JSON list of C-alpha atoms in Angstrom, two decimals:
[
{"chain": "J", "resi": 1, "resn": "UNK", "atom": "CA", "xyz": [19.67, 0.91, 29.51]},
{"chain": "J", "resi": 2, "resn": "UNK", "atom": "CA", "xyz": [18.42, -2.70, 28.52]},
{"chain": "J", "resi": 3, "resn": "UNK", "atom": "CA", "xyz": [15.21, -2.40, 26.55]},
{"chain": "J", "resi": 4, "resn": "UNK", "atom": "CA", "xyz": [13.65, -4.88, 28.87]},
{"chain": "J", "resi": 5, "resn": "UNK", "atom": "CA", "xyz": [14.73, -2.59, 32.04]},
{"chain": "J", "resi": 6, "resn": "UNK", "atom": "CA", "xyz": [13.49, 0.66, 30.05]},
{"chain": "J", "resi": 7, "resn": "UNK", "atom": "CA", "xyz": [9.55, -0.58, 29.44]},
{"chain": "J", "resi": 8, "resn": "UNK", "atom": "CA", "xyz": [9.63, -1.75, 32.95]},
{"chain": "J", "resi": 9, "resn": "UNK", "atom": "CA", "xyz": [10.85, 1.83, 34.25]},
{"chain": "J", "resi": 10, "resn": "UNK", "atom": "CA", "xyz": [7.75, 2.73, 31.88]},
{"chain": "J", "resi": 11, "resn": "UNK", "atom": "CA", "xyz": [5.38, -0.02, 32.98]},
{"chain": "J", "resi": 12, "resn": "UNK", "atom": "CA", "xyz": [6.32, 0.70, 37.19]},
{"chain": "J", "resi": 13, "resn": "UNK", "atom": "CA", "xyz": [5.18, 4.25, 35.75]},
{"chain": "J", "resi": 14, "resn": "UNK", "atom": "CA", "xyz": [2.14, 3.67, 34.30]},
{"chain": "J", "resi": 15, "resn": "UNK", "atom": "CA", "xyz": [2.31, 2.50, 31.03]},
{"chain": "J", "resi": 16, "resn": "UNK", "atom": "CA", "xyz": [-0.15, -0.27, 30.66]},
{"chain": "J", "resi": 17, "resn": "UNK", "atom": "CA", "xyz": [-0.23, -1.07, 26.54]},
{"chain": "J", "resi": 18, "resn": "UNK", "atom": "CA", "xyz": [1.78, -0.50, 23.80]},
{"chain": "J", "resi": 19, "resn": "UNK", "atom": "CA", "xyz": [0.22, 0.54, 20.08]},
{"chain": "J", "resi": 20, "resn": "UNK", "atom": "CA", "xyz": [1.97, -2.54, 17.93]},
{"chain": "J", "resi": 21, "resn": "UNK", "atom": "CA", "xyz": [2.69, 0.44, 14.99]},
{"chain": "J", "resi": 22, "resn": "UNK", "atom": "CA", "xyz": [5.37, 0.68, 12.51]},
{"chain": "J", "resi": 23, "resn": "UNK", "atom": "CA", "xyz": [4.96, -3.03, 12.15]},
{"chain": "J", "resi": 24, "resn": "UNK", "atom": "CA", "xyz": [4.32, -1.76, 8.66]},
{"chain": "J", "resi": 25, "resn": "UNK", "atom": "CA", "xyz": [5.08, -4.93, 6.34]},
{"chain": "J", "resi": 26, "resn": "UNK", "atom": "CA", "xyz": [7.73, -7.47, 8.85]},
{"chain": "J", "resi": 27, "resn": "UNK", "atom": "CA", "xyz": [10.00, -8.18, 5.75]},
{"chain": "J", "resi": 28, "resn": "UNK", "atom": "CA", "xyz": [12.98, -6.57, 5.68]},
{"chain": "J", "resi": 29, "resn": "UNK", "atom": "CA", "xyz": [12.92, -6.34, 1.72]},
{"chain": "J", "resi": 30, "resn": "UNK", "atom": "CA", "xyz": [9.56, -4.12, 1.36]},
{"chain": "J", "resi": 31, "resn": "UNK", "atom": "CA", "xyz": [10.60, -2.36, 4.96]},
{"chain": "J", "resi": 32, "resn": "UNK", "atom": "CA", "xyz": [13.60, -0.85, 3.20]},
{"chain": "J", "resi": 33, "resn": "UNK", "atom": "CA", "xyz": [11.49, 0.88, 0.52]},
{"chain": "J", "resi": 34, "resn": "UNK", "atom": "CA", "xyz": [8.89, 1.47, 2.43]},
{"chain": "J", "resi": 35, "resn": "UNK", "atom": "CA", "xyz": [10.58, 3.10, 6.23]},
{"chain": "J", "resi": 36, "resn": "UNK", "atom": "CA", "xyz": [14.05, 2.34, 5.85]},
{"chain": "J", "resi": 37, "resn": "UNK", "atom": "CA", "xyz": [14.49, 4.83, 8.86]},
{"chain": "J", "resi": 38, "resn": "UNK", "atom": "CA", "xyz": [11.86, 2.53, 11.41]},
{"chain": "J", "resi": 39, "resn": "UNK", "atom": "CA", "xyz": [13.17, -0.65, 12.90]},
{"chain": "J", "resi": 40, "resn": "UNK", "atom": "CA", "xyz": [13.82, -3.58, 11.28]},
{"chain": "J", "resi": 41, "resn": "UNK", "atom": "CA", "xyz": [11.56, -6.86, 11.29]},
{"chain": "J", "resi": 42, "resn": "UNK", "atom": "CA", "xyz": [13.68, -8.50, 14.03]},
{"chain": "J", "resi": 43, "resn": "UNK", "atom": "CA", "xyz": [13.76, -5.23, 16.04]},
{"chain": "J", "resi": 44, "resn": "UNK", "atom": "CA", "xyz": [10.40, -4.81, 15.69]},
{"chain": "J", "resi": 45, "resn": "UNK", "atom": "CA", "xyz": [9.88, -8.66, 17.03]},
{"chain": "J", "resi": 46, "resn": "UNK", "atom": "CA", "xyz": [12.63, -8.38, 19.59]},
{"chain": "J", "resi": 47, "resn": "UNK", "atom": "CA", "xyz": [10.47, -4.85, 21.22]},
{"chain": "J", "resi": 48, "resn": "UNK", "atom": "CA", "xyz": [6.98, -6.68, 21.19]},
{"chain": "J", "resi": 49, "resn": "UNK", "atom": "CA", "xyz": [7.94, -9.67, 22.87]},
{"chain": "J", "resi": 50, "resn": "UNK", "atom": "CA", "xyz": [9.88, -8.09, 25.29]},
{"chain": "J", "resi": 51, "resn": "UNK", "atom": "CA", "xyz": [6.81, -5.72, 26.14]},
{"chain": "J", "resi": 52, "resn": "UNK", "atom": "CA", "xyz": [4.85, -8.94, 26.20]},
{"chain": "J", "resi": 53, "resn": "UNK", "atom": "CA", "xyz": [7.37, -10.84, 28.60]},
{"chain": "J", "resi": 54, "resn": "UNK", "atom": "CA", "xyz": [7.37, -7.59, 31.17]},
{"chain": "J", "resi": 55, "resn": "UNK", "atom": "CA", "xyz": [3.85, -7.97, 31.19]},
{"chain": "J", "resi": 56, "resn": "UNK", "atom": "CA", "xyz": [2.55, -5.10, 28.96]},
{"chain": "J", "resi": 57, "resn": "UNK", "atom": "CA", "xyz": [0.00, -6.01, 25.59]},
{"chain": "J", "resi": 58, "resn": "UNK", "atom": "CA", "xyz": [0.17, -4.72, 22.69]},
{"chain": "J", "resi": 59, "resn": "UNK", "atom": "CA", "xyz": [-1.74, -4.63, 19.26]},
{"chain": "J", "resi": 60, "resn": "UNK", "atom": "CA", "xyz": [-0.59, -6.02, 15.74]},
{"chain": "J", "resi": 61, "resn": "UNK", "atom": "CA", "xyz": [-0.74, -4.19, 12.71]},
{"chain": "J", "resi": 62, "resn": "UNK", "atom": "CA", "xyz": [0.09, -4.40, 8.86]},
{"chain": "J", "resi": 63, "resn": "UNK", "atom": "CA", "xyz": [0.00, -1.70, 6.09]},
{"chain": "J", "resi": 64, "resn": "UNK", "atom": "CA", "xyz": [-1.28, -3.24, 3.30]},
{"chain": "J", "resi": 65, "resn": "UNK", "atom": "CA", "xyz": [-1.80, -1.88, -0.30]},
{"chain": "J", "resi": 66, "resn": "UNK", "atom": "CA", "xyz": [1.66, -0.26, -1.27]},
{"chain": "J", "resi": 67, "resn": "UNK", "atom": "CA", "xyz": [4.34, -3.16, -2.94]},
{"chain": "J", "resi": 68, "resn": "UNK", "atom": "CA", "xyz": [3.53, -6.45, -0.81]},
{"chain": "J", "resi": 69, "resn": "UNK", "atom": "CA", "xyz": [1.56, -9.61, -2.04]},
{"chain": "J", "resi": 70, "resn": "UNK", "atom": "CA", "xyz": [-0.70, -11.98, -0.56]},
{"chain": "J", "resi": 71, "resn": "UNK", "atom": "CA", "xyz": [2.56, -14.30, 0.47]},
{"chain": "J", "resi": 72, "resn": "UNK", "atom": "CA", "xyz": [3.53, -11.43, 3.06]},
{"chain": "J", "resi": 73, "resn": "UNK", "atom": "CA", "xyz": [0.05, -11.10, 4.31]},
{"chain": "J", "resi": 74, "resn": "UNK", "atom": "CA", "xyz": [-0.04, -15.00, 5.07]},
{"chain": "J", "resi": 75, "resn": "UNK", "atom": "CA", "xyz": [3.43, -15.04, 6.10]},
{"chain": "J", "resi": 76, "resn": "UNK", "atom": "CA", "xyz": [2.87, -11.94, 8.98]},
{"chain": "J", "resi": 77, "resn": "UNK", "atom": "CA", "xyz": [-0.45, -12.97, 9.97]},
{"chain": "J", "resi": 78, "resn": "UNK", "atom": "CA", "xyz": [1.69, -16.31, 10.99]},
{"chain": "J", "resi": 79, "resn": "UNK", "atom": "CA", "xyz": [4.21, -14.24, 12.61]},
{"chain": "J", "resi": 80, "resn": "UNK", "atom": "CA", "xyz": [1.51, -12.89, 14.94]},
{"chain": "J", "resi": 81, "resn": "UNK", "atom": "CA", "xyz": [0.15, -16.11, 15.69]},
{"chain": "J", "resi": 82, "resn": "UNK", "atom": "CA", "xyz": [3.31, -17.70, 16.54]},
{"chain": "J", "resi": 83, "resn": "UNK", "atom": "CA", "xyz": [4.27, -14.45, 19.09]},
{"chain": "J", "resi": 84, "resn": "UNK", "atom": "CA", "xyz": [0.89, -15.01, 20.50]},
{"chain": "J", "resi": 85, "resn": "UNK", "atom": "CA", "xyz": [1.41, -18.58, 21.88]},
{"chain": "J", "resi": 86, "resn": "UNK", "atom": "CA", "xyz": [4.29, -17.81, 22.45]},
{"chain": "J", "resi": 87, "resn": "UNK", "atom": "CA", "xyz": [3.16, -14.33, 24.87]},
{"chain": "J", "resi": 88, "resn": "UNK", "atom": "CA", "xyz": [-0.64, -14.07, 24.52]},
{"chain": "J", "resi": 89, "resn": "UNK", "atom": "CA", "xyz": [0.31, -10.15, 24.52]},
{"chain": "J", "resi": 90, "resn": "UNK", "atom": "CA", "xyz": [-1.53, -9.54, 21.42]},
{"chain": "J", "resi": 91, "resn": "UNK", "atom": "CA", "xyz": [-5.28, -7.22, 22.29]},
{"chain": "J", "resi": 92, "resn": "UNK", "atom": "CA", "xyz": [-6.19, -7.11, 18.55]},
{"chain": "J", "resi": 93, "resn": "UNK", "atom": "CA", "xyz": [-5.14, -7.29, 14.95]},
{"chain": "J", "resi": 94, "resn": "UNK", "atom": "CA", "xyz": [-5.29, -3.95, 12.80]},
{"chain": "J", "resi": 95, "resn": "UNK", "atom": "CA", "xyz": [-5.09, -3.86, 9.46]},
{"chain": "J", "resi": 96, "resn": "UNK", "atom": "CA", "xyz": [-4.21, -0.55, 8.11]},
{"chain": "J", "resi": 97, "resn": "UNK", "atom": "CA", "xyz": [-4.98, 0.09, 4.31]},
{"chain": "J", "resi": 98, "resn": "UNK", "atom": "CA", "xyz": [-2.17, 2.78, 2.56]},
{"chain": "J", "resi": 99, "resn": "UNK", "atom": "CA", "xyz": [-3.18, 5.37, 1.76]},
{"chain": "J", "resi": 100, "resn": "UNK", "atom": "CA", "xyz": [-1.39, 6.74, -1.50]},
{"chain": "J", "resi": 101, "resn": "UNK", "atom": "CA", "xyz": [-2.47, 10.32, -1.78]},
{"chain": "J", "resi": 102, "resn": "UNK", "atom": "CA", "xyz": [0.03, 13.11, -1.24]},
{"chain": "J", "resi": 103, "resn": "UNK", "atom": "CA", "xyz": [2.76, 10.28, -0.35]},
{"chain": "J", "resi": 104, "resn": "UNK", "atom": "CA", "xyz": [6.51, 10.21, -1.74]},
{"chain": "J", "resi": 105, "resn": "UNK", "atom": "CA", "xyz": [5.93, 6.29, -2.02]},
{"chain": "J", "resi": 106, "resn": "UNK", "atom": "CA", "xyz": [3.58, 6.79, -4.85]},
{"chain": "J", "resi": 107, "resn": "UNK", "atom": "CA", "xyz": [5.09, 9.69, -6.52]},
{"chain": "J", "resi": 108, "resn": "UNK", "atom": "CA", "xyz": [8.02, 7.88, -6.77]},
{"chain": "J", "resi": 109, "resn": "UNK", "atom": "CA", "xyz": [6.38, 5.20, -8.42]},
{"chain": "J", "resi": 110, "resn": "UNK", "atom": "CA", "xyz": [7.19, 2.99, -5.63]},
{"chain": "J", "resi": 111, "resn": "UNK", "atom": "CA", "xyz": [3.67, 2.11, -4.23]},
{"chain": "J", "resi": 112, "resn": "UNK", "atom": "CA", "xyz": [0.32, 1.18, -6.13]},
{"chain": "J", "resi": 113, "resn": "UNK", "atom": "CA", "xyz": [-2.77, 3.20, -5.65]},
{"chain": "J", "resi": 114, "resn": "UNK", "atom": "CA", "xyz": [-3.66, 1.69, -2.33]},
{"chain": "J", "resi": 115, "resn": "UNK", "atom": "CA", "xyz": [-5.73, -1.75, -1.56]},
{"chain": "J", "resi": 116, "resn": "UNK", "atom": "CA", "xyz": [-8.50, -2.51, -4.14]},
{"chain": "J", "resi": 117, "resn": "UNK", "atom": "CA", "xyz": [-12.11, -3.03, -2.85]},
{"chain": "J", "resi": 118, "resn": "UNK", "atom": "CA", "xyz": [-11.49, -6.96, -2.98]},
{"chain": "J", "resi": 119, "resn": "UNK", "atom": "CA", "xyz": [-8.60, -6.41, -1.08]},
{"chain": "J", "resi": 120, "resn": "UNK", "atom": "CA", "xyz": [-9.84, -4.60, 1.61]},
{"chain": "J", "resi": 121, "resn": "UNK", "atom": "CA", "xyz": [-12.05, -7.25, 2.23]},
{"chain": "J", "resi": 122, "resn": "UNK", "atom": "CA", "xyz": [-9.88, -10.14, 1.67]},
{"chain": "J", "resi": 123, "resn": "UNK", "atom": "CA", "xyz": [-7.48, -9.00, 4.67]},
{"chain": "J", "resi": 124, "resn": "UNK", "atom": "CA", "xyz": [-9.98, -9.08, 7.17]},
{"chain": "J", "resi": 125, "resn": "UNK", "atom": "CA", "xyz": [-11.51, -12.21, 6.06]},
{"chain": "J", "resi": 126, "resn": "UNK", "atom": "CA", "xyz": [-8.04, -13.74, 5.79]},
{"chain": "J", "resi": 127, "resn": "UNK", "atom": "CA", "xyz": [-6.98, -12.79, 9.25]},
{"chain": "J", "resi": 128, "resn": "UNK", "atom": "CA", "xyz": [-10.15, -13.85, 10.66]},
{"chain": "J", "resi": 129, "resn": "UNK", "atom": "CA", "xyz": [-9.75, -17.38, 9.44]},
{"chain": "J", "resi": 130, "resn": "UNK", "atom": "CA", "xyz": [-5.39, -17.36, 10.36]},
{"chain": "J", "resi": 131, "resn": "UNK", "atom": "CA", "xyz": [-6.03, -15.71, 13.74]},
{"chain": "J", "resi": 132, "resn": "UNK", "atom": "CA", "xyz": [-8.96, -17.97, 14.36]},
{"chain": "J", "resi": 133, "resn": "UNK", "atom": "CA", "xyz": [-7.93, -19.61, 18.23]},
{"chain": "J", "resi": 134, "resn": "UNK", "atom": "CA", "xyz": [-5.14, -17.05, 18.62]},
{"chain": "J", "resi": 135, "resn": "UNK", "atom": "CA", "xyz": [-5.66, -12.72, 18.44]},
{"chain": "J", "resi": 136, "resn": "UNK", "atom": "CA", "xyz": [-9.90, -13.21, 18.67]},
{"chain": "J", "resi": 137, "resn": "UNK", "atom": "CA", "xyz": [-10.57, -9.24, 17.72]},
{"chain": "J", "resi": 138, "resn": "UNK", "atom": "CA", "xyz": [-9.82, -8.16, 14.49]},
{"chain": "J", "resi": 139, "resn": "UNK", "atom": "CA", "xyz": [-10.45, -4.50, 14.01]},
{"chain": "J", "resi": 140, "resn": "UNK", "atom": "CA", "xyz": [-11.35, -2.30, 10.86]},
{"chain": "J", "resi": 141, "resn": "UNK", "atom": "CA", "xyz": [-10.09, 1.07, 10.67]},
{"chain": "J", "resi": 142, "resn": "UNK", "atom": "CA", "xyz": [-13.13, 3.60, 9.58]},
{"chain": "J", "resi": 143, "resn": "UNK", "atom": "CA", "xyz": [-10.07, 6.62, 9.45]},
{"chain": "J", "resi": 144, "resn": "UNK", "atom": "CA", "xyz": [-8.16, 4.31, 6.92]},
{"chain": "J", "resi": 145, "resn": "UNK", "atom": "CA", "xyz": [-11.51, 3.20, 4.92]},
{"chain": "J", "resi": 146, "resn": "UNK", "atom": "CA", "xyz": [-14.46, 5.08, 4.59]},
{"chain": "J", "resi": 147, "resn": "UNK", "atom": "CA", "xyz": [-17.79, 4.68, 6.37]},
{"chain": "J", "resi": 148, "resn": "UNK", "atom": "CA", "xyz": [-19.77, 2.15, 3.36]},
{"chain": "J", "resi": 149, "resn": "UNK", "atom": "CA", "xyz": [-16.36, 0.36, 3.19]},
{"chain": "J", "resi": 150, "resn": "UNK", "atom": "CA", "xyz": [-15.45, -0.25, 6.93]},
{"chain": "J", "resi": 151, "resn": "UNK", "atom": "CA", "xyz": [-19.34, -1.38, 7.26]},
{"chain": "J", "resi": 152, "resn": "UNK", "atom": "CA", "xyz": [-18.78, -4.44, 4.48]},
{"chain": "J", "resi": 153, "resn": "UNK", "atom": "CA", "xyz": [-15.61, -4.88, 6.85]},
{"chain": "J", "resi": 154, "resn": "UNK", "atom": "CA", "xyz": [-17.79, -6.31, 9.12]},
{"chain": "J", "resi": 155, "resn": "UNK", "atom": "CA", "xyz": [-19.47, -8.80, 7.43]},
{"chain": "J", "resi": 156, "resn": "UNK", "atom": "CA", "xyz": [-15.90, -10.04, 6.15]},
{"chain": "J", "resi": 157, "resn": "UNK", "atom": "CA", "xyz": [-14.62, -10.59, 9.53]},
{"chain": "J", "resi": 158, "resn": "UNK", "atom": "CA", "xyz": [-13.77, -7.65, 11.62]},
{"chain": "J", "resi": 159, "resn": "UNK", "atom": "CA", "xyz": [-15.43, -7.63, 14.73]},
{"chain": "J", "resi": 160, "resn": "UNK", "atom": "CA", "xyz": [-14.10, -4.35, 16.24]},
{"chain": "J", "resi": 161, "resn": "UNK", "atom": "CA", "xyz": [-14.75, -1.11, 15.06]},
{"chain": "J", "resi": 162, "resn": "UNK", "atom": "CA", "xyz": [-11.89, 1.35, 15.83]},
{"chain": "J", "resi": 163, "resn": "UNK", "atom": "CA", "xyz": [-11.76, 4.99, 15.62]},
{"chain": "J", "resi": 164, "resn": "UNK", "atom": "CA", "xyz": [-11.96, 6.79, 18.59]},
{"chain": "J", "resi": 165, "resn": "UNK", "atom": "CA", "xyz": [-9.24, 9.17, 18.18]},
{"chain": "J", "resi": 166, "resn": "UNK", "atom": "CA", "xyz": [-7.22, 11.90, 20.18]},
{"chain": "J", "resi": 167, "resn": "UNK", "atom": "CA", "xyz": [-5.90, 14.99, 17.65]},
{"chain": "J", "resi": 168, "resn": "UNK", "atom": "CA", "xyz": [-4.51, 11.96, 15.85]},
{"chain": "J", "resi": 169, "resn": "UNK", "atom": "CA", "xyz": [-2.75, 13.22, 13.03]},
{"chain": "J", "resi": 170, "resn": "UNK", "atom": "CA", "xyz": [-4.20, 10.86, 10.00]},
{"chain": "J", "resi": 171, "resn": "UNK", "atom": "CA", "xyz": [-5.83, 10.78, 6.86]},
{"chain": "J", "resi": 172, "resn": "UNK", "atom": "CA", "xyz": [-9.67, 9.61, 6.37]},
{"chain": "J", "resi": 173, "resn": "UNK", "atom": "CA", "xyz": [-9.46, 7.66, 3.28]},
{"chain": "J", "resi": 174, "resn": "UNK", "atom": "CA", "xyz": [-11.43, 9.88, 0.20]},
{"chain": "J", "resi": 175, "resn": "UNK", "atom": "CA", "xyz": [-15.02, 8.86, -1.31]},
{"chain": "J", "resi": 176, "resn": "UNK", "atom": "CA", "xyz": [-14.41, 8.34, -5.01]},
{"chain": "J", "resi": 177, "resn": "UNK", "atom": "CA", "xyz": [-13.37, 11.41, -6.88]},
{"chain": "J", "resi": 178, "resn": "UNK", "atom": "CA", "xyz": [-12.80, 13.14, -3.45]},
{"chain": "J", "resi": 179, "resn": "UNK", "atom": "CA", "xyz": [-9.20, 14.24, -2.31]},
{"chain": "J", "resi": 180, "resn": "UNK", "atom": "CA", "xyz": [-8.29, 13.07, 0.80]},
{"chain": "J", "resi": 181, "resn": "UNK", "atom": "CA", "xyz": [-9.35, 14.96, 4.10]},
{"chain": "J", "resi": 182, "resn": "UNK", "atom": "CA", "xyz": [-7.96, 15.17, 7.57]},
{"chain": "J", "resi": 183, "resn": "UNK", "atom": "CA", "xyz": [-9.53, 13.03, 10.10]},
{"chain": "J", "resi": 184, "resn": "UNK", "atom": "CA", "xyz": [-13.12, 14.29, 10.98]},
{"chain": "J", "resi": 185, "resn": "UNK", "atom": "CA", "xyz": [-14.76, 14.58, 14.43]},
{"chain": "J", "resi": 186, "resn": "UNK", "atom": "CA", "xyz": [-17.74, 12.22, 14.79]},
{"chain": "J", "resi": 187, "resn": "UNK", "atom": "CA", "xyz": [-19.88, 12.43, 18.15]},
{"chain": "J", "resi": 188, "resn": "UNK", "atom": "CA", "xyz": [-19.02, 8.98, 19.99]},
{"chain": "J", "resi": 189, "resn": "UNK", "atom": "CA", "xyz": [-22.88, 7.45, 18.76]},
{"chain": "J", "resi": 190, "resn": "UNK", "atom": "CA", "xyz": [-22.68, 8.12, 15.26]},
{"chain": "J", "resi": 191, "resn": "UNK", "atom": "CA", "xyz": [-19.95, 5.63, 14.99]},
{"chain": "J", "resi": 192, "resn": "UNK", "atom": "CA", "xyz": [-22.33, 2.89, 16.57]},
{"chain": "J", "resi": 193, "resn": "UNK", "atom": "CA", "xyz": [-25.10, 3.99, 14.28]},
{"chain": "J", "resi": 194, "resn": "UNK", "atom": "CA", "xyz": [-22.62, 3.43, 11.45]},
{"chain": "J", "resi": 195, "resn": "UNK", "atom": "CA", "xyz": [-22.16, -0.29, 12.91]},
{"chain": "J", "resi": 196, "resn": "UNK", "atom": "CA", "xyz": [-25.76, -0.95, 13.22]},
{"chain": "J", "resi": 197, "resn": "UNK", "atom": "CA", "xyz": [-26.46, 0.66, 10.26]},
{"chain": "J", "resi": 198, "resn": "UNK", "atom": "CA", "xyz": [-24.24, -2.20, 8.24]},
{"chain": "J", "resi": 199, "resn": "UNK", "atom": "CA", "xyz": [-25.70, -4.60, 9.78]},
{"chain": "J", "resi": 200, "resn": "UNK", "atom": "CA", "xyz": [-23.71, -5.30, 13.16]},
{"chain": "J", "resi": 201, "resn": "UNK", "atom": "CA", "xyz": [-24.44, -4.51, 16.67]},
{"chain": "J", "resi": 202, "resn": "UNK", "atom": "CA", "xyz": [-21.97, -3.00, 19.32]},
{"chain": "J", "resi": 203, "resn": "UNK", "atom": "CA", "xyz": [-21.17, -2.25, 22.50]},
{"chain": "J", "resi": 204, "resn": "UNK", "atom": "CA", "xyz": [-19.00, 0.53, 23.75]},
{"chain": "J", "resi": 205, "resn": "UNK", "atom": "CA", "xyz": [-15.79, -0.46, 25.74]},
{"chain": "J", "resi": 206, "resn": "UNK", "atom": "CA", "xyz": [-12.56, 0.55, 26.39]},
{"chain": "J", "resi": 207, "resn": "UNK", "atom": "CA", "xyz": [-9.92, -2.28, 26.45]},
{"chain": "J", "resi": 208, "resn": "UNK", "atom": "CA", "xyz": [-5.93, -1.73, 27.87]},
{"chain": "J", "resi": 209, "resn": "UNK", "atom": "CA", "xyz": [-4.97, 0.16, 24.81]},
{"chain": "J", "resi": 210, "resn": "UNK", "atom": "CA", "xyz": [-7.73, 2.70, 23.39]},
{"chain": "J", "resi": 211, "resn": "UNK", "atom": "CA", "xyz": [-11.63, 3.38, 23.75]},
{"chain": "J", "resi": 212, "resn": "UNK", "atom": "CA", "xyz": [-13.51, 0.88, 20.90]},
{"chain": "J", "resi": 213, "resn": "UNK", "atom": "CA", "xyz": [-16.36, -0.63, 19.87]},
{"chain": "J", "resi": 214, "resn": "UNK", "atom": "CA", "xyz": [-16.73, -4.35, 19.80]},
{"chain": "J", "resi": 215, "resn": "UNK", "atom": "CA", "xyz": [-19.38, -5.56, 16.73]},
{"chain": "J", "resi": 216, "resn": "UNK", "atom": "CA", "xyz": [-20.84, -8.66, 17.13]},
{"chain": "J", "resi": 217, "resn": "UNK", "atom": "CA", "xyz": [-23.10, -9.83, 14.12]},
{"chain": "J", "resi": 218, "resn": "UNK", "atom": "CA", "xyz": [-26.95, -9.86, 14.13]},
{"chain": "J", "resi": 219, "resn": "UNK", "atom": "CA", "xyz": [-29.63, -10.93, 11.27]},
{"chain": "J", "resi": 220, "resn": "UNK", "atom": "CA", "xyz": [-29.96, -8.34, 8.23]},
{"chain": "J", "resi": 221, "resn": "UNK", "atom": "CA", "xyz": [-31.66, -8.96, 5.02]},
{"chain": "J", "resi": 222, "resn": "UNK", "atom": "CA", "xyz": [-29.58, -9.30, 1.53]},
{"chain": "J", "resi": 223, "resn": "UNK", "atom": "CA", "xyz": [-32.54, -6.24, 0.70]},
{"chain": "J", "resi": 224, "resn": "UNK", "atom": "CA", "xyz": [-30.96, -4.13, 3.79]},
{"chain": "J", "resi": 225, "resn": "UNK", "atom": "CA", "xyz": [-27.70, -4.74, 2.79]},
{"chain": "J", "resi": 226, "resn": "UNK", "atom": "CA", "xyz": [-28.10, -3.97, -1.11]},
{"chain": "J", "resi": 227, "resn": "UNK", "atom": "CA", "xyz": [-29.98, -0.56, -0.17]},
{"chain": "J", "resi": 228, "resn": "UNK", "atom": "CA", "xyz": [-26.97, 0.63, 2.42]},
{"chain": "J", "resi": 229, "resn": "UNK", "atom": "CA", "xyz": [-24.25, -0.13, -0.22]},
{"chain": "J", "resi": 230, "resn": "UNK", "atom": "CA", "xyz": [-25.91, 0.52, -3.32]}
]
């Protein structure tokens, strides 16, 4: 069956989104070390914009902190903007930090130690500024961070905070000196407390492809800010 006849079977069935996943790093170069066994960049291109075309969105992603550089953040934050005027398909961009622990990547010797603070920060501003006009929500991944972390997200650029999770199998990224966990059940407020409390509000909504919270930015002190990260 034709891939664009297959999500249409799906879409006349009820699928309404698709997750934009396994988008991983779109250079076939790092892909090969990285998920040799996923698709490739142009497969991964070829799937999205055919979703798009038959009329079902999707979100972007990129895995950042293993083996890539800067030059392949700019170069797939590009990518996304040139698929969305080409489809507007795209809900949101998610950047996903790696997470090292307990992975054959890093035992190998094949990945780094994850994102550093500076870059955790740096993607989100960076996408903010490339996707400016073009994919307006930019969301920060609390499972992927940490709470502190995905709160100075927000004040780098991120305006939706993700999370709301079904028996998704994941990792929460550690607190210093802390192995890493599996994903923990929060009650639905305490993730909008965390968004207030880092100096954001939110408001609870559920868009085509999960349930989220959109942040929008409100005044805070430089004193309220230095006593929540300090």
């Amino acid at each position: 069956m034709k891939l664009a006849d297959y999500l249409a079977m799906l879409r006349d069935n009820g699928l309404d989104t698709l997750p934009g996943t396994a988008a991983e790093i779109l250079d076939d170069e790092i892909r090969h070390v990285l998920s040799r066994n996923k698709l490739s960049t142009a497969q991964w291109q070829e799937v999205i914009r055919t979703a798009h075309a038959c009329g079902i969105p999707s979100t972007s992603t990129m895995m950042y902190g293993h083996r890539e550089t800067p030059d392949h953040w700019v170069r797939q934050l590009n990518l996304f903007r040139q698929i969305q005027s080409e489809t507007g398909g795209f809900t949101e961009f998610v950047p996903l930090g790696f997470v090292h622990q307990e992975t054959l990547l890093f035992q190998q010797g094949l990945a780094r130690t994850g994102p550093t603070l500076a870059e955790h920060l740096k993607i989100h501003a960076l996408a903010r500024v490339l996707l400016a006009g073009s994919i307006h929500n930019i969301q920060v991944s609390w499972v992927k961070l940490n709470r502190k972390l995905s709160q100075l997200c927000l004040h780098a650029g991120a305006n939706d905070y993700g999370g709301t999770l079904m028996e998704e199998i994941s990792r929460v990224k550690p607190e210093p000196a802390r192995a890493s966990t599996p994903v923990r059940r929060i009650p639905g407020i305490d993730t909008g407390d965390w968004a207030h409390s880092g100096g954001a509000q939110h408001e609870v909504f559920a868009n085509e492809d999960q349930a989220a919270r959109r942040i929008g930015f409100c005044d805070v002190s430089s004193e309220t800010l230095a006593a929540e990260f300090a």
